[in-house]
Backbone as CSV, one residue per row, in Angstrom:
resi,resn,N_x,N_y,N_z,CA_x,CA_y,CA_z,C_x,C_y,C_z
1,MET,0.448,-1.436,0.009,0.074,0.107,-0.190,0.833,1.231,-0.334
2,CYS,0.660,2.354,-0.486,1.581,3.380,-0.674,0.771,4.866,-0.909
3,PHE,1.345,5.790,-0.134,0.353,7.103,-0.439,1.235,8.200,-0.632
4,GLN,1.131,9.536,-0.755,2.050,10.838,-0.790,1.726,11.448,-0.047
5,VAL,2.317,12.230,0.756,2.777,12.945,1.974,3.999,13.814,1.709
6,ASN,3.617,15.401,1.178,5.024,16.217,1.406,5.946,15.902,0.749
7,ASN,5.321,15.618,-0.771,6.386,15.087,-2.074,7.429,13.453,-1.415
8,ASP,6.710,12.897,-0.586,7.362,11.530,-0.522,6.834,10.212,-0.505
9,LEU,6.947,9.410,-0.626,5.921,7.831,-0.770,6.136,7.352,0.012
10,VAL,4.970,6.656,0.678,4.954,6.267,1.690,4.833,4.974,1.189
11,ILE,5.429,3.530,1.097,4.994,2.061,1.230,5.288,1.253,2.367
12,ARG,4.232,0.622,2.395,4.376,-0.742,3.691,3.810,-1.935,2.740
13,PRO,4.309,-2.947,3.104,3.748,-4.038,2.927,2.817,-4.597,4.179
14,TYR,1.434,-5.076,3.423,0.312,-5.918,4.436,0.420,-7.109,3.831
15,THR,-0.212,-8.281,5.122,-0.646,-9.533,4.562,-2.205,-9.666,4.580
16,PRO,-2.912,-9.461,3.737,-4.399,-9.918,4.251,-4.480,-10.807,5.102
17,VAL,-5.501,-10.690,6.070,-6.104,-12.083,6.762,-7.446,-12.765,6.154
18,SER,-8.075,-12.076,4.676,-9.044,-12.918,4.221,-7.978,-13.437,3.306
19,SER,-8.932,-14.731,2.934,-9.098,-15.455,2.151,-8.722,-15.413,0.522
20,ASP,-7.856,-16.355,-0.271,-8.085,-15.650,-1.626,-9.321,-16.189,-1.925
21,GLU,-9.672,-16.747,-1.504,-11.245,-17.295,-2.219,-12.556,-16.572,-2.223
22,GLU,-12.368,-15.611,-1.199,-13.188,-14.452,-0.783,-12.760,-13.068,-1.635
23,HIS,-13.684,-13.149,-2.819,-13.727,-12.118,-4.057,-14.324,-10.731,-3.395
24,GLY,-13.485,-9.738,-4.146,-13.982,-8.515,-4.242,-13.746,-7.787,-3.610
25,PHE,-13.064,-8.177,-2.293,-12.754,-7.317,-1.168,-11.329,-8.063,-0.058
26,PHE,-10.561,-7.476,0.864,-9.525,-8.061,1.449,-9.644,-7.557,2.687
27,ASP,-9.815,-7.745,3.872,-9.107,-7.461,4.805,-8.114,-7.432,5.709
28,LEU,-7.344,-6.623,6.511,-6.057,-6.499,6.876,-6.540,-6.168,8.575
29,VAL,-5.061,-6.352,8.924,-5.384,-6.302,10.578,-4.111,-5.183,10.560
30,VAL,-4.277,-4.343,11.149,-3.410,-2.895,10.949,-3.201,-2.330,12.629
31,LYS,-2.184,-2.455,13.247,-2.258,-1.880,14.721,-1.550,-0.561,14.580
32,VAL,-2.566,0.434,15.194,-2.091,2.092,14.795,-0.911,2.748,15.819
33,TYR,0.102,2.779,14.812,1.471,3.185,16.007,1.216,4.954,16.116
34,PHE,0.645,5.448,17.323,0.351,6.997,17.235,1.650,7.744,17.726
35,LYS,1.578,9.111,17.287,2.680,10.161,17.646,2.669,10.166,19.386
36,ASN,3.942,10.206,19.510,4.609,10.034,20.841,3.858,9.211,22.180
37,ALA,3.920,7.559,21.390,3.665,6.664,22.008,4.972,6.032,22.448
38,HIS,5.625,5.984,21.151,6.938,5.367,21.663,8.178,6.176,21.507
39,PRO,9.344,6.332,22.583,9.913,7.621,22.347,11.051,7.302,21.649
40,MET,11.288,5.818,21.197,11.601,5.910,19.447,11.310,6.296,18.674
41,PHE,10.213,6.284,18.730,9.417,7.142,17.417,8.418,8.368,17.543
42,PRO,9.158,9.153,18.024,7.881,10.321,18.067,7.216,10.821,17.125
43,GLU,7.296,10.355,15.446,6.173,10.580,15.084,4.823,9.465,14.876
44,GLY,5.506,8.652,15.299,4.758,6.822,15.079,4.791,6.618,13.860
45,GLY,3.687,5.827,13.305,3.465,5.404,12.165,2.933,6.169,10.903
46,LYS,3.721,6.176,9.922,3.103,7.390,9.073,2.264,6.333,7.989
47,MET,2.298,5.630,7.790,0.935,4.788,7.058,0.111,4.265,7.840
48,THR,0.242,3.649,9.249,-0.998,3.260,10.235,-1.875,4.378,10.357
49,GLN,-1.127,5.515,10.666,-2.172,6.858,10.934,-2.910,7.306,9.966
50,TYR,-2.229,6.864,9.020,-2.504,7.783,7.495,-4.150,6.840,7.329
51,LEU,-3.997,4.888,7.366,-4.912,4.498,7.246,-5.988,4.869,8.682
52,ASP,-5.839,4.952,9.761,-6.627,4.977,10.197,-7.460,6.884,10.326
53,ASN,-7.018,7.518,9.940,-7.354,8.857,9.702,-8.351,8.978,8.207
54,MET,-8.600,7.522,7.390,-9.036,7.450,6.071,-10.863,7.668,6.360
55,LYS,-11.392,8.622,5.697,-12.778,8.291,5.578,-13.343,7.415,4.730
56,LEU,-14.682,7.000,4.867,-15.547,5.989,4.464,-15.410,6.359,2.479
57,GLY,-15.093,5.638,1.536,-15.271,6.145,-0.065,-13.703,7.102,-0.270
58,GLU,-13.069,7.074,0.556,-11.760,7.319,0.143,-10.851,6.459,-0.467
59,ARG,-9.121,6.761,-1.104,-8.926,5.589,-1.890,-7.693,5.224,-1.386
60,ILE,-6.831,4.190,-1.721,-5.458,4.273,-1.661,-4.854,3.076,-2.376
61,HIS,-3.465,3.825,-2.945,-3.169,3.017,-3.888,-2.445,1.257,-3.270
62,VAL,-3.177,0.286,-4.049,-2.489,-0.832,-3.253,-1.715,-1.513,-5.049
63,ARG,-0.952,-2.684,-4.687,-0.088,-3.235,-5.548,-0.205,-4.683,-5.143
64,GLY,-0.130,-5.654,-5.888,0.053,-7.012,-5.398,-0.875,-8.215,-5.843
65,PRO,-0.918,-9.231,-5.372,0.039,-9.880,-4.088,1.099,-10.007,-4.700
66,ASN,2.080,-9.764,-4.026,4.025,-9.603,-3.434,4.305,-10.983,-3.065
67,GLY,5.372,-11.731,-2.740,5.722,-12.506,-1.957,6.376,-13.768,-2.278
68,LEU,7.416,-14.384,-1.155,8.092,-15.291,-1.946,7.765,-16.744,-1.555
69,LEU,6.570,-16.629,-0.769,6.126,-18.082,0.279,4.526,-18.236,-1.138
70,VAL,4.537,-19.057,-1.120,2.884,-19.695,-1.758,2.905,-21.291,-0.963
71,TYR,1.616,-20.969,-0.127,1.401,-22.242,0.228,0.358,-23.015,-0.717
72,ILE,0.798,-23.936,-1.073,-0.056,-25.069,-2.141,-1.191,-25.995,-1.658
73,GLY,-0.270,-26.290,-0.043,-1.036,-27.302,0.593,-1.699,-28.494,-0.583
74,PRO,-2.146,-29.814,0.761,-2.031,-29.581,2.234,0.075,-29.899,2.161
75,SER,0.415,-29.339,3.608,1.744,-29.630,3.972,2.455,-29.197,2.314
76,THR,2.160,-28.479,1.897,2.855,-28.065,0.414,3.432,-26.668,0.402
77,PHE,4.578,-25.991,0.362,5.349,-24.786,-0.030,5.830,-24.973,-1.302
78,ALA,5.343,-23.612,-1.474,6.505,-23.285,-2.902,7.063,-22.203,-2.426
79,ILE,8.445,-22.079,-2.238,9.359,-21.008,-1.905,10.172,-20.430,-3.005
80,LYS,10.279,-18.852,-2.964,11.221,-18.579,-3.905,12.445,-17.827,-2.889
81,PRO,13.621,-18.133,-3.273,15.185,-17.558,-2.802,14.990,-16.128,-3.278
82,ASN,14.072,-15.974,-4.278,14.367,-14.327,-4.417,13.223,-14.240,-5.813
83,LYS,12.609,-12.747,-5.982,11.631,-12.539,-6.881,11.705,-12.877,-8.231
84,LYS,12.648,-13.264,-8.368,13.008,-13.408,-10.034,13.176,-15.314,-10.334
85,ALA,13.535,-15.997,-9.260,13.968,-16.974,-9.245,12.596,-17.912,-9.252
86,LEU,12.774,-19.072,-9.912,11.625,-20.254,-9.535,11.505,-20.889,-8.536
87,PRO,10.464,-21.443,-8.059,10.175,-21.587,-6.846,10.605,-23.240,-6.318
88,ASP,11.415,-23.676,-4.721,11.330,-24.329,-4.408,10.361,-25.417,-3.835
89,ILE,10.081,-26.260,-4.100,9.146,-26.940,-3.675,9.310,-28.061,-2.367
90,ARG,8.449,-27.524,-0.565,8.967,-27.846,0.270,7.747,-28.768,0.906
91,LYS,7.866,-30.013,1.455,6.879,-30.698,1.913,7.192,-30.479,4.033
92,ALA,6.123,-29.876,4.694,6.641,-29.707,6.007,5.193,-30.181,6.232
93,LYS,4.843,-31.405,7.040,3.801,-31.899,7.962,3.823,-30.671,9.259
94,LYS,5.138,-30.612,9.591,5.171,-30.048,10.706,5.302,-28.355,10.906
95,VAL,4.720,-27.303,11.049,4.925,-25.851,10.623,5.241,-25.388,12.184
96,GLY,6.647,-25.015,12.164,6.552,-24.254,13.407,6.373,-22.725,12.924
97,MET,5.852,-21.675,13.770,5.485,-20.367,13.896,6.118,-19.219,14.692
98,ILE,7.378,-17.850,14.483,7.496,-17.192,15.278,7.052,-15.947,14.970
99,ALA,6.221,-14.970,15.710,5.275,-14.141,15.312,5.953,-13.200,16.383
100,GLY,6.365,-11.518,16.066,6.172,-10.881,16.874,4.855,-9.458,16.593
101,GLY,4.449,-9.205,17.659,3.486,-8.355,16.994,2.401,-8.678,16.054
102,SER,2.751,-6.994,14.776,1.619,-6.862,13.588,2.444,-8.534,12.498
103,GLY,3.199,-8.972,13.010,4.107,-10.174,12.178,3.055,-11.382,12.667
104,LEU,1.994,-11.568,13.058,1.402,-12.624,13.153,0.167,-12.653,11.852
105,THR,0.453,-11.849,10.980,-1.027,-11.477,9.708,-0.293,-12.952,9.270
106,PRO,0.413,-13.413,8.492,0.674,-14.202,7.359,0.530,-15.255,8.190
107,MET,1.023,-15.425,9.430,0.863,-16.620,10.305,-1.139,-17.041,10.477
108,TYR,-1.656,-15.903,10.352,-2.969,-15.728,10.987,-3.679,-16.455,9.386
109,GLN,-2.963,-15.884,8.346,-3.972,-16.395,6.802,-3.497,-17.303,6.541
110,LEU,-2.151,-18.198,6.726,-2.054,-19.543,6.507,-2.596,-20.530,7.396
111,ILE,-2.609,-20.275,8.953,-3.501,-21.202,9.750,-4.886,-21.301,9.205
112,LYS,-5.582,-20.355,9.382,-7.324,-19.809,9.065,-7.306,-20.689,7.781
113,HIS,-6.333,-20.487,6.435,-6.556,-21.269,5.445,-6.709,-22.796,5.346
114,ALA,-5.485,-23.155,6.032,-5.222,-24.775,6.187,-6.168,-25.384,7.022
115,LEU,-6.587,-24.841,8.248,-7.409,-25.650,9.658,-8.955,-26.012,8.619
116,LYS,-9.268,-25.168,7.962,-10.822,-25.047,7.135,-10.880,-26.326,6.100
117,ASN,-9.700,-26.876,5.970,-9.687,-28.187,4.961,-9.349,-29.326,5.684
118,PRO,-10.293,-29.968,6.245,-10.399,-31.161,6.685,-9.198,-32.205,6.101
119,ALA,-8.516,-31.848,4.640,-7.574,-33.134,3.915,-6.327,-32.501,4.428
120,ASP,-6.264,-31.756,4.998,-5.003,-31.080,5.193,-4.533,-31.311,7.154
121,THR,-3.691,-32.062,7.060,-3.397,-32.855,8.346,-2.106,-32.197,8.782
122,THR,-1.807,-30.977,8.315,-0.706,-30.325,8.666,-0.586,-29.738,10.171
123,ILE,0.160,-29.911,10.980,0.366,-29.414,12.182,0.876,-28.177,12.590
124,PHE,0.190,-27.137,12.962,0.618,-25.710,13.260,1.223,-25.305,14.889
125,SER,2.143,-25.192,15.349,2.780,-24.519,16.055,3.514,-23.141,16.397
126,LEU,2.627,-22.365,16.820,2.699,-20.962,17.118,3.419,-20.030,18.252
127,ILE,4.677,-19.778,18.037,5.073,-18.728,19.483,4.986,-17.255,19.083
128,TYR,3.763,-16.415,19.606,3.582,-15.349,19.288,4.167,-14.302,20.372
129,ALA,4.958,-13.207,20.425,5.666,-12.457,21.317,5.051,-10.842,21.151
130,ASN,4.767,-10.376,22.423,4.213,-9.144,21.815,5.465,-8.414,23.342
131,GLN,4.925,-6.873,23.528,5.274,-6.284,24.549,4.007,-6.060,25.661
132,THR,3.282,-6.442,25.637,2.747,-6.405,26.488,1.487,-7.215,26.286
133,PRO,0.465,-8.061,27.447,-0.807,-8.662,27.043,-1.706,-7.895,26.083
134,ASN,-2.086,-6.604,26.408,-2.752,-5.826,25.756,-2.129,-5.765,23.957
135,ASP,-1.305,-5.686,23.829,-0.862,-5.966,22.325,-1.253,-7.208,21.538
136,ILE,-1.628,-8.092,22.443,-1.409,-9.887,21.523,-2.988,-9.461,20.517
137,LEU,-2.558,-9.516,19.200,-3.759,-9.269,17.941,-4.677,-10.939,17.798
138,CYS,-5.767,-10.698,17.426,-6.620,-11.943,17.314,-6.709,-12.921,18.320
139,LYS,-6.585,-12.513,19.364,-6.614,-13.870,20.576,-7.466,-14.284,20.170
140,ASP,-8.892,-13.565,20.431,-10.180,-14.163,20.265,-9.903,-15.722,19.253
141,ASP,-9.838,-15.200,18.167,-9.728,-16.146,16.930,-8.955,-17.208,17.292
142,LEU,-7.443,-16.955,17.921,-6.158,-17.852,18.076,-6.829,-18.971,19.124
143,GLU,-7.393,-18.513,20.332,-7.861,-19.408,21.213,-8.806,-20.270,20.819
144,LEU,-9.948,-19.706,20.143,-11.009,-20.602,19.409,-10.532,-21.294,18.331
145,TRP,-9.763,-21.201,17.734,-9.125,-22.494,16.682,-8.177,-23.262,17.617
146,THR,-7.751,-22.731,18.780,-6.771,-24.125,19.309,-7.817,-24.694,20.248
147,ARG,-9.145,-24.485,20.566,-9.746,-25.510,20.957,-10.555,-26.079,19.909
148,GLN,-10.797,-25.650,18.975,-11.656,-26.311,17.902,-10.822,-27.792,17.139
149,TYR,-9.887,-27.045,17.044,-8.278,-27.965,16.557,-7.090,-28.098,16.847
150,SER,-7.506,-28.576,18.374,-6.277,-28.860,19.244,-5.485,-29.717,19.399
151,ASP,-5.710,-30.595,17.652,-4.560,-31.569,17.514,-4.035,-31.259,16.171
152,ARG,-3.904,-29.971,15.794,-3.335,-29.339,14.912,-2.910,-28.119,15.322
153,LEU,-3.405,-27.414,16.009,-2.851,-26.279,16.310,-2.402,-25.970,17.665
154,SER,-1.321,-25.073,17.961,-1.210,-25.047,19.522,-0.324,-23.397,19.400
155,VAL,-0.547,-22.803,20.680,-0.411,-21.365,20.564,0.357,-21.335,21.952
156,TYR,1.422,-20.616,21.810,2.459,-20.137,23.137,2.663,-18.729,23.110
157,TYR,1.858,-18.049,23.987,2.124,-16.639,24.240,3.381,-15.984,25.101
158,THR,3.844,-15.069,24.505,5.085,-14.585,25.461,4.900,-12.851,25.099
159,VAL,5.310,-12.892,26.533,5.520,-10.577,26.340,6.866,-10.714,27.069
160,ASP,6.804,-9.223,26.766,8.180,-8.643,27.783,7.558,-7.886,29.134
161,ARG,6.554,-7.651,29.034,6.331,-6.763,30.190,4.804,-7.057,30.661
162,PRO,4.867,-8.316,31.511,3.800,-8.795,31.885,2.862,-7.840,32.586
163,ASP,1.247,-7.805,32.904,0.760,-7.437,34.274,0.915,-8.536,35.409
164,ASP,-0.367,-8.386,36.354,-0.322,-9.109,37.063,-1.006,-10.822,37.286
165,THR,-1.862,-10.559,36.585,-2.476,-11.322,35.714,-2.281,-12.417,34.372
166,TRP,-1.193,-12.381,34.026,-0.617,-13.097,32.749,0.123,-14.282,33.336
167,LYS,-0.325,-15.009,32.268,0.497,-16.627,33.125,0.741,-17.485,31.987
168,GLY,0.885,-16.636,30.932,1.756,-17.202,29.865,3.408,-16.927,30.367
169,GLY,3.781,-17.187,28.564,5.904,-16.858,28.840,5.643,-15.753,29.120
170,VAL,7.168,-15.416,29.474,7.648,-13.898,29.657,9.259,-13.990,29.217
171,GLY,9.746,-12.540,28.471,10.774,-12.843,27.709,10.537,-13.367,26.414
172,PHE,12.164,-12.321,25.648,12.374,-12.644,24.390,12.098,-14.127,23.931
173,VAL,12.012,-14.188,22.740,12.343,-15.632,21.887,13.767,-16.308,22.469
174,ASN,13.762,-17.627,22.707,14.688,-18.419,22.852,15.164,-19.843,22.396
175,ALA,16.006,-20.225,22.751,16.186,-21.603,22.262,15.385,-22.376,23.289
176,ASP,15.271,-22.185,24.272,14.439,-22.946,25.103,12.896,-22.557,25.218
177,MET,12.604,-21.924,24.635,11.319,-21.326,23.705,10.999,-22.371,23.115
178,ILE,11.986,-22.398,21.917,11.446,-22.891,20.644,11.507,-24.477,20.788
179,ARG,12.601,-24.738,21.538,12.571,-26.392,21.891,11.521,-27.037,22.877
180,ALA,10.896,-26.374,23.677,9.702,-26.401,24.303,8.395,-26.551,23.423
181,HIS,8.340,-25.714,22.074,6.979,-25.319,21.886,6.801,-25.195,20.087
182,LEU,7.851,-25.534,19.746,7.683,-26.070,18.090,8.157,-27.266,17.852
183,PRO,8.271,-27.688,16.964,8.415,-29.145,16.149,10.313,-28.922,16.576
184,ALA,10.719,-30.139,16.447,12.089,-30.674,16.051,12.505,-30.238,14.991
185,SER,13.858,-29.696,14.452,14.339,-30.040,13.167,13.909,-31.062,12.622
186,GLY,13.916,-31.137,11.632,13.853,-32.078,10.644,13.422,-32.246,9.151
187,SER,13.007,-33.146,8.202,13.233,-33.296,6.998,11.646,-32.555,6.715
188,ASP,10.599,-32.913,7.790,9.211,-32.623,7.354,9.129,-31.407,8.351
189,THR,9.862,-30.625,8.444,9.699,-29.438,9.722,10.142,-28.477,8.971
190,LEU,9.149,-26.842,9.373,9.414,-26.043,8.693,9.292,-24.781,9.400
191,VAL,10.196,-23.565,9.797,9.713,-22.688,10.504,9.441,-21.419,10.301
192,LEU,8.402,-20.433,10.066,8.206,-19.585,9.449,8.366,-18.181,10.445
193,MET,8.821,-17.289,10.083,9.242,-16.392,10.968,8.751,-14.816,10.475
194,CYS,8.253,-13.920,11.307,8.014,-12.597,10.672,7.409,-11.874,11.795
195,GLY,8.489,-10.656,11.924,8.438,-9.779,13.388,9.240,-8.643,13.472
196,PRO,9.739,-7.575,13.992,10.630,-7.059,13.920,11.732,-7.521,13.393
197,PRO,12.918,-6.665,12.832,13.958,-7.176,12.440,14.941,-7.651,13.157
198,PRO,15.106,-7.125,14.501,16.201,-7.357,15.889,15.724,-8.606,16.193
199,MET,14.109,-8.733,15.870,14.047,-10.282,16.640,14.379,-11.347,16.250
200,ILE,14.427,-10.853,14.746,14.559,-11.988,13.905,15.804,-12.318,14.018
201,LYS,16.933,-11.111,13.714,18.195,-11.356,13.673,18.880,-11.696,14.924
202,PHE,18.583,-11.287,16.206,19.221,-11.317,17.485,18.419,-12.735,18.501
203,ALA,17.572,-13.116,17.896,16.544,-14.099,19.189,16.047,-15.507,18.136
204,CYS,15.522,-15.271,17.122,15.304,-16.217,16.341,16.503,-16.885,15.693
205,LEU,17.196,-16.315,14.765,18.098,-17.037,13.810,18.864,-17.577,14.542
206,PRO,19.710,-17.054,16.056,20.938,-17.888,16.489,20.201,-18.846,17.308
207,SER,19.006,-18.610,17.849,18.199,-20.089,18.551,18.018,-20.744,17.834
208,LEU,17.569,-20.508,16.243,17.124,-22.019,15.337,18.843,-22.622,14.963
209,ASP,19.812,-21.495,14.886,21.244,-22.266,14.539,21.548,-23.171,15.522
210,THR,21.066,-22.917,17.537,21.534,-23.696,18.201,21.213,-25.018,18.537
211,LEU,19.938,-25.119,17.898,19.029,-26.226,17.770,19.378,-26.913,16.489
212,GLY,19.598,-26.695,15.437,20.397,-27.314,14.357,19.118,-27.227,13.283
213,TYR,18.550,-26.518,13.090,17.348,-26.213,11.819,17.885,-25.736,10.779
214,THR,18.091,-26.295,9.720,18.935,-25.586,8.227,18.466,-24.657,7.948
215,GLU,18.759,-23.964,7.067,18.449,-23.193,6.126,16.938,-23.669,5.339
216,GLN,17.272,-24.709,5.170,16.077,-25.414,4.449,15.146,-25.501,5.154
217,MET,15.076,-25.518,6.545,13.989,-25.687,7.586,13.387,-24.430,7.973
218,ARG,13.863,-23.259,7.375,13.191,-22.376,7.676,12.780,-21.182,6.889
219,PHE,11.735,-19.957,6.993,11.786,-18.919,6.147,11.281,-17.488,6.866
220,VAL,12.152,-16.424,6.486,11.695,-14.803,6.892,10.992,-14.678,6.085
221,TYR,9.605,-14.401,6.282,8.876,-13.213,5.579,9.436,-11.576,5.227
């Protein structure tokens, strides 16, 4: 999605949470980052605030779909190493997922699509990291799915700053967390990651290296 402000073009990628089978529209989950809400980003999110202020009937430029991963299903992925390359076909009966904040959206779309297909027996395990419990997106849907499809989906939540009522995990994603809540490395395992770049670079990838996940067993959105 893109818009222009003060002669600057603002472009941000988003993953729809609606299905490709739903024609004529798509749904987005957008977390609005307001001004002065974070000391490191005093201006807030340009795109999210723009979307938040849009009025009914206004338009915004959209292009796509783009991306390097396509779920062919069941348990089959087409993954391109780059946009111009032909896709590699990978089979994974066990899919681990690590999402941070709004990085949940590609995981949400994939889980939703796979679970509604009774012929798809892929097992999904998600670690979902946020700063606080209030930052967790789509929790009602995730909780509903874990109850309805308990043999196919598990979700582990972890936060940096818990409140007094929090009963989930605490702290950054680490090797112990991955070992406990994601499928072990193996030829039928694939780990998908989406979140803030520091989380991926300094927490997820080193932990996967420690636990023996090869490059073929991982993908970063």
